[in-house]
Amino acid sequence: MDEFWIVAVLISGIILLAVLLPSEQAPPSPRVPPPADTLPDKPIPMEHEHGEQEDTTCGT
């Protein structure tokens, strides 16, 4: 009967290590972009930035 408990403890210990160790060694997950609900209602106008860049290149 003692051998049964020894084997049971060893198996449960191995399973515990297999579950706990990979979670600690896993690299941090990449930053997830915010969900669409948190984005601003109006998109950021990109035309003005391009227009300023064109004006600076034309002015030189």
Coordinates of C-alpha atoms in Angstrom, one line a residue:
M1 CA 0.0 0.0 0.0
D2 CA 2.9 2.4 0.7
E3 CA 4.1 2.0 -2.9
F4 CA 0.7 3.2 -4.2
W5 CA 0.9 6.4 -2.2
I6 CA 4.5 7.0 -3.2
V7 CA 3.6 6.6 -6.9
A8 CA 0.5 8.8 -6.5
V9 CA 2.5 11.6 -4.8
L10 CA 5.2 11.4 -7.5
I11 CA 2.7 11.6 -10.3
S12 CA 0.8 14.5 -8.8
G13 CA 4.0 16.3 -8.2
I14 CA 5.1 15.9 -11.8
I15 CA 1.7 17.1 -13.0
L16 CA 1.9 20.1 -10.7
L17 CA 5.4 21.0 -12.0
A18 CA 4.3 20.5 -15.6
V19 CA 1.3 22.9 -15.0
L20 CA 3.1 25.6 -13.0
L21 CA 6.5 25.8 -14.7
P22 CA 5.5 26.7 -18.2
S23 CA 3.2 29.5 -17.0
E24 CA 6.2 31.2 -15.2
Q25 CA 8.6 30.7 -18.2
A26 CA 6.1 31.9 -20.8
P27 CA 7.1 35.2 -22.4
P28 CA 4.8 38.2 -21.7
S29 CA 2.0 38.4 -24.1
P30 CA 2.3 41.1 -26.7
R31 CA 0.4 44.3 -26.1
V32 CA -3.2 43.9 -27.3
P33 CA -4.7 46.9 -29.0
P34 CA -7.7 48.4 -27.2
P35 CA -11.1 47.1 -28.2
A36 CA -13.1 49.1 -30.8
D37 CA -15.4 50.4 -28.0
T38 CA -12.6 52.4 -26.4
L39 CA -11.5 54.0 -29.7
P40 CA -12.5 57.6 -30.3
D41 CA -15.7 58.2 -32.3
K42 CA -14.1 60.4 -34.9
P43 CA -11.0 59.1 -36.7
I44 CA -7.9 61.2 -36.5
P45 CA -7.6 63.3 -39.7
M46 CA -4.5 62.3 -41.5
E47 CA -5.0 64.7 -44.4
H48 CA -3.7 67.7 -42.4
E49 CA -0.5 65.9 -41.6
H50 CA 0.1 65.0 -45.2
G51 CA -0.8 68.5 -46.3
E52 CA 1.7 70.0 -43.9
Q53 CA 4.4 67.7 -45.2
E54 CA 3.6 68.7 -48.8
D55 CA 3.7 72.4 -47.9
T56 CA 7.2 72.1 -46.3
T57 CA 8.6 70.2 -49.2
C58 CA 7.1 72.7 -51.7
G59 CA 8.4 75.7 -49.7
T60 CA 12.0 74.7 -49.9

